[in-house]
């Protein structure tokens, strides 16, 4: 997950809080537009398209990298099989770290040949990121729906609160109210 998407979501959430506290129509409309673009970036519905994709990487022939389009595919790229981790090394090449050195391992007491990485490139961290991104996607969708509802409520027709004049007829024709107890 790139830092652009992380700080982008944080910035959009700050703008949303500002729009909710300021109660300005144009700021609310801008918030809905920004949240819409954020949802497009996170989900990337144009996955694999050369022109409309939000892919952050390209493959060797210049096409968009299908594994870096949207947050779901970007984190899924870290959760490859052992053979893909050995050949591609996406995560360890990005950080230039987190690859286990076979010369420094204690193979007598702890031997797991399927574990090639540690830290941010481990499969446990990738699984935690998949869970967190599901939560982020859900919360951004809820935030978008709430901002859209707030925008619709702000642009609805204002009610006038002019004083109402009532006319009461036939007050003299009513019989006097009975008094009980005296």
mmCIF file of C-alpha atoms in Angstrom:
data_model
loop_
_atom_site.group_PDB
_atom_site.id
_atom_site.type_symbol
_atom_site.label_atom_id
_atom_site.label_comp_id
_atom_site.label_asym_id
_atom_site.label_seq_id
_atom_site.Cartn_x
_atom_site.Cartn_y
_atom_site.Cartn_z
ATOM 1 C CA UNK A 1 0.000 0.000 0.000
ATOM 2 C CA UNK A 2 1.521 3.263 -1.051
ATOM 3 C CA UNK A 3 1.943 6.284 1.139
ATOM 4 C CA UNK A 4 -0.003 8.340 -1.409
ATOM 5 C CA UNK A 5 -3.151 6.322 -0.787
ATOM 6 C CA UNK A 6 -2.653 6.406 2.977
ATOM 7 C CA UNK A 7 -2.140 10.156 3.210
ATOM 8 C CA UNK A 8 -4.813 10.700 0.565
ATOM 9 C CA UNK A 9 -7.414 8.967 2.721
ATOM 10 C CA UNK A 10 -6.247 10.920 5.795
ATOM 11 C CA UNK A 11 -6.510 14.224 3.873
ATOM 12 C CA UNK A 12 -9.999 13.376 2.595
ATOM 13 C CA UNK A 13 -11.135 12.531 6.135
ATOM 14 C CA UNK A 14 -9.819 15.891 7.395
ATOM 15 C CA UNK A 15 -11.690 17.704 4.589
ATOM 16 C CA UNK A 16 -14.832 15.755 5.507
ATOM 17 C CA UNK A 17 -14.598 16.819 9.143
ATOM 18 C CA UNK A 18 -14.021 20.420 8.024
ATOM 19 C CA UNK A 19 -17.076 20.289 5.747
ATOM 20 C CA UNK A 20 -19.233 18.841 8.509
ATOM 21 C CA UNK A 21 -18.170 21.524 10.980
ATOM 22 C CA UNK A 22 -18.312 24.487 8.562
ATOM 23 C CA UNK A 23 -21.719 23.599 7.074
ATOM 24 C CA UNK A 24 -20.904 25.281 3.770
ATOM 25 C CA UNK A 25 -22.607 23.937 0.653
ATOM 26 C CA UNK A 26 -19.653 24.229 -1.743
ATOM 27 C CA UNK A 27 -17.317 22.556 0.746
ATOM 28 C CA UNK A 28 -19.789 19.715 1.179
ATOM 29 C CA UNK A 29 -20.008 19.274 -2.613
ATOM 30 C CA UNK A 30 -16.205 19.250 -2.833
ATOM 31 C CA UNK A 31 -16.062 16.615 -0.086
ATOM 32 C CA UNK A 32 -18.472 14.340 -1.955
ATOM 33 C CA UNK A 33 -16.394 14.733 -5.143
ATOM 34 C CA UNK A 34 -13.129 14.003 -3.305
ATOM 35 C CA UNK A 35 -14.622 10.971 -1.568
ATOM 36 C CA UNK A 36 -15.875 9.719 -4.942
ATOM 37 C CA UNK A 37 -12.380 10.012 -6.434
ATOM 38 C CA UNK A 38 -10.942 8.288 -3.350
ATOM 39 C CA UNK A 39 -13.361 5.374 -3.764
ATOM 40 C CA UNK A 40 -12.403 5.123 -7.435
ATOM 41 C CA UNK A 41 -8.734 5.078 -6.458
ATOM 42 C CA UNK A 42 -9.207 2.473 -3.746
ATOM 43 C CA UNK A 43 -11.403 0.114 -5.774
ATOM 44 C CA UNK A 44 -10.014 0.900 -9.278
ATOM 45 C CA UNK A 45 -13.045 -0.191 -11.335
ATOM 46 C CA UNK A 46 -11.066 0.311 -14.568
ATOM 47 C CA UNK A 47 -8.608 -2.407 -13.615
ATOM 48 C CA UNK A 48 -6.322 -3.278 -16.543
ATOM 49 C CA UNK A 49 -7.373 -0.375 -18.779
ATOM 50 C CA UNK A 50 -4.405 1.562 -20.205
ATOM 51 C CA UNK A 51 -5.990 4.990 -19.869
ATOM 52 C CA UNK A 52 -8.415 4.969 -16.961
ATOM 53 C CA UNK A 53 -6.603 2.753 -14.480
ATOM 54 C CA UNK A 54 -5.224 4.064 -11.206
ATOM 55 C CA UNK A 55 -2.324 1.622 -11.370
ATOM 56 C CA UNK A 56 0.819 2.929 -9.707
ATOM 57 C CA UNK A 57 3.278 0.659 -11.553
ATOM 58 C CA UNK A 58 3.908 -0.510 -15.119
ATOM 59 C CA UNK A 59 5.142 -3.862 -16.361
ATOM 60 C CA UNK A 60 8.102 -4.252 -18.704
ATOM 61 C CA UNK A 61 6.111 -3.673 -21.917
ATOM 62 C CA UNK A 62 4.523 -0.460 -20.584
ATOM 63 C CA UNK A 63 1.097 -1.817 -19.747
ATOM 64 C CA UNK A 64 -0.366 -1.093 -16.302
ATOM 65 C CA UNK A 65 0.643 -3.566 -13.644
ATOM 66 C CA UNK A 66 -2.548 -5.468 -12.765
ATOM 67 C CA UNK A 67 -1.274 -6.099 -9.252
ATOM 68 C CA UNK A 68 -0.857 -2.432 -8.339
ATOM 69 C CA UNK A 69 -4.274 -1.186 -9.416
ATOM 70 C CA UNK A 70 -6.411 -0.448 -6.394
ATOM 71 C CA UNK A 71 -5.756 -1.270 -2.791
ATOM 72 C CA UNK A 72 -7.035 -4.857 -2.960
ATOM 73 C CA UNK A 73 -4.624 -5.884 -5.704
ATOM 74 C CA UNK A 74 -1.676 -3.960 -4.259
ATOM 75 C CA UNK A 75 -1.753 -5.771 -0.920
ATOM 76 C CA UNK A 76 -2.571 -9.075 -2.589
ATOM 77 C CA UNK A 77 0.719 -8.693 -4.470
ATOM 78 C CA UNK A 78 2.578 -9.111 -1.161
ATOM 79 C CA UNK A 79 0.735 -12.362 -0.397
ATOM 80 C CA UNK A 80 2.148 -14.498 -3.199
ATOM 81 C CA UNK A 81 3.345 -18.053 -3.013
ATOM 82 C CA UNK A 82 6.899 -18.953 -2.012
ATOM 83 C CA UNK A 83 7.964 -19.391 -5.622
ATOM 84 C CA UNK A 84 6.705 -15.916 -6.530
ATOM 85 C CA UNK A 85 8.475 -14.429 -3.502
ATOM 86 C CA UNK A 86 11.747 -16.034 -4.601
ATOM 87 C CA UNK A 87 11.532 -14.949 -8.242
ATOM 88 C CA UNK A 88 9.774 -11.583 -8.167
ATOM 89 C CA UNK A 89 10.705 -10.186 -4.740
ATOM 90 C CA UNK A 90 8.271 -7.271 -5.012
ATOM 91 C CA UNK A 91 8.272 -6.340 -1.361
ATOM 92 C CA UNK A 92 11.939 -6.913 -0.606
ATOM 93 C CA UNK A 93 13.026 -5.013 -3.715
ATOM 94 C CA UNK A 94 10.760 -2.102 -2.762
ATOM 95 C CA UNK A 95 12.183 -1.812 0.757
ATOM 96 C CA UNK A 96 15.607 -3.250 -0.132
ATOM 97 C CA UNK A 97 15.328 -5.145 3.139
ATOM 98 C CA UNK A 98 13.248 -7.845 4.916
ATOM 99 C CA UNK A 99 14.765 -10.835 3.053
ATOM 100 C CA UNK A 100 15.973 -13.571 5.404
ATOM 101 C CA UNK A 101 19.664 -14.309 5.023
ATOM 102 C CA UNK A 102 20.138 -18.109 5.010
ATOM 103 C CA UNK A 103 23.644 -17.738 6.475
ATOM 104 C CA UNK A 104 22.310 -15.999 9.581
ATOM 105 C CA UNK A 105 19.462 -18.395 10.336
ATOM 106 C CA UNK A 106 19.491 -20.991 13.089
ATOM 107 C CA UNK A 107 18.447 -24.050 11.085
ATOM 108 C CA UNK A 108 18.984 -26.514 13.920
ATOM 109 C CA UNK A 109 16.358 -25.094 16.266
ATOM 110 C CA UNK A 110 14.116 -23.168 13.875
ATOM 111 C CA UNK A 111 13.751 -24.381 10.319
ATOM 112 C CA UNK A 112 10.870 -23.199 8.160
ATOM 113 C CA UNK A 113 11.884 -23.301 4.495
ATOM 114 C CA UNK A 114 8.668 -21.593 3.372
ATOM 115 C CA UNK A 115 9.496 -18.483 5.388
ATOM 116 C CA UNK A 116 11.699 -16.280 3.240
ATOM 117 C CA UNK A 117 10.842 -12.805 4.502
ATOM 118 C CA UNK A 118 10.178 -11.017 7.753
ATOM 119 C CA UNK A 119 8.773 -7.692 8.954
ATOM 120 C CA UNK A 120 6.698 -5.724 6.452
ATOM 121 C CA UNK A 121 7.186 -8.411 3.796
ATOM 122 C CA UNK A 122 5.970 -11.364 5.872
ATOM 123 C CA UNK A 123 2.716 -13.098 5.075
ATOM 124 C CA UNK A 124 1.331 -12.261 8.513
ATOM 125 C CA UNK A 125 1.804 -8.545 7.879
ATOM 126 C CA UNK A 126 0.179 -8.880 4.437
ATOM 127 C CA UNK A 127 -2.804 -10.643 6.024
ATOM 128 C CA UNK A 128 -3.111 -7.879 8.633
ATOM 129 C CA UNK A 129 -2.993 -5.293 5.835
ATOM 130 C CA UNK A 130 -5.781 -7.134 3.968
ATOM 131 C CA UNK A 131 -7.955 -6.953 7.094
ATOM 132 C CA UNK A 132 -7.165 -3.264 7.655
ATOM 133 C CA UNK A 133 -7.843 -2.374 4.036
ATOM 134 C CA UNK A 134 -11.234 -4.058 4.223
ATOM 135 C CA UNK A 135 -12.032 -1.835 7.186
ATOM 136 C CA UNK A 136 -10.750 1.255 5.333
ATOM 137 C CA UNK A 137 -12.849 0.440 2.265
ATOM 138 C CA UNK A 138 -15.950 -0.051 4.393
ATOM 139 C CA UNK A 139 -15.434 3.169 6.358
ATOM 140 C CA UNK A 140 -14.735 5.275 3.254
ATOM 141 C CA UNK A 141 -17.930 3.921 1.644
ATOM 142 C CA UNK A 142 -19.932 4.804 4.765
ATOM 143 C CA UNK A 143 -18.305 8.252 4.847
ATOM 144 C CA UNK A 144 -19.205 8.792 1.174
ATOM 145 C CA UNK A 145 -22.836 7.791 1.766
ATOM 146 C CA UNK A 146 -23.117 10.064 4.823
ATOM 147 C CA UNK A 147 -21.534 12.994 2.952
ATOM 148 C CA UNK A 148 -23.918 12.427 0.045
ATOM 149 C CA UNK A 149 -26.921 12.413 2.388
ATOM 150 C CA UNK A 150 -25.647 15.593 4.051
ATOM 151 C CA UNK A 151 -25.248 17.238 0.632
ATOM 152 C CA UNK A 152 -28.801 16.344 -0.371
ATOM 153 C CA UNK A 153 -30.140 17.688 2.929
ATOM 154 C CA UNK A 154 -28.188 20.941 2.549
ATOM 155 C CA UNK A 155 -29.537 21.625 -0.942
ATOM 156 C CA UNK A 156 -33.160 20.865 -0.218
ATOM 157 C CA UNK A 157 -35.618 23.733 -0.192
ATOM 158 C CA UNK A 158 -35.470 25.918 2.888
ATOM 159 C CA UNK A 159 -38.642 26.203 4.928
ATOM 160 C CA UNK A 160 -39.872 29.631 5.836
ATOM 161 C CA UNK A 161 -40.660 30.328 9.434
ATOM 162 C CA UNK A 162 -42.894 33.364 8.935
ATOM 163 C CA UNK A 163 -45.372 33.968 11.712
ATOM 164 C CA UNK A 164 -48.759 32.358 11.182
ATOM 165 C CA UNK A 165 -51.934 34.335 11.812
ATOM 166 C CA UNK A 166 -54.854 32.300 13.027
ATOM 167 C CA UNK A 167 -58.419 33.474 12.879
ATOM 168 C CA UNK A 168 -60.770 32.044 15.477
ATOM 169 C CA UNK A 169 -64.454 32.304 14.617
ATOM 170 C CA UNK A 170 -67.499 31.860 16.736
ATOM 171 C CA UNK A 171 -65.868 32.379 20.137
ATOM 172 C CA UNK A 172 -68.927 34.258 21.378
ATOM 173 C CA UNK A 173 -71.279 31.444 20.421
ATOM 174 C CA UNK A 174 -69.639 28.847 22.661
ATOM 175 C CA UNK A 175 -71.299 28.100 26.007
ATOM 176 C CA UNK A 176 -69.266 28.932 29.075
ATOM 177 C CA UNK A 177 -67.040 26.177 30.317
ATOM 178 C CA UNK A 178 -68.476 24.302 33.319
ATOM 179 C CA UNK A 179 -66.675 24.726 36.581
ATOM 180 C CA UNK A 180 -66.475 21.579 38.665
ATOM 181 C CA UNK A 181 -65.905 21.290 42.342
ATOM 182 C CA UNK A 182 -67.258 24.674 43.474
#
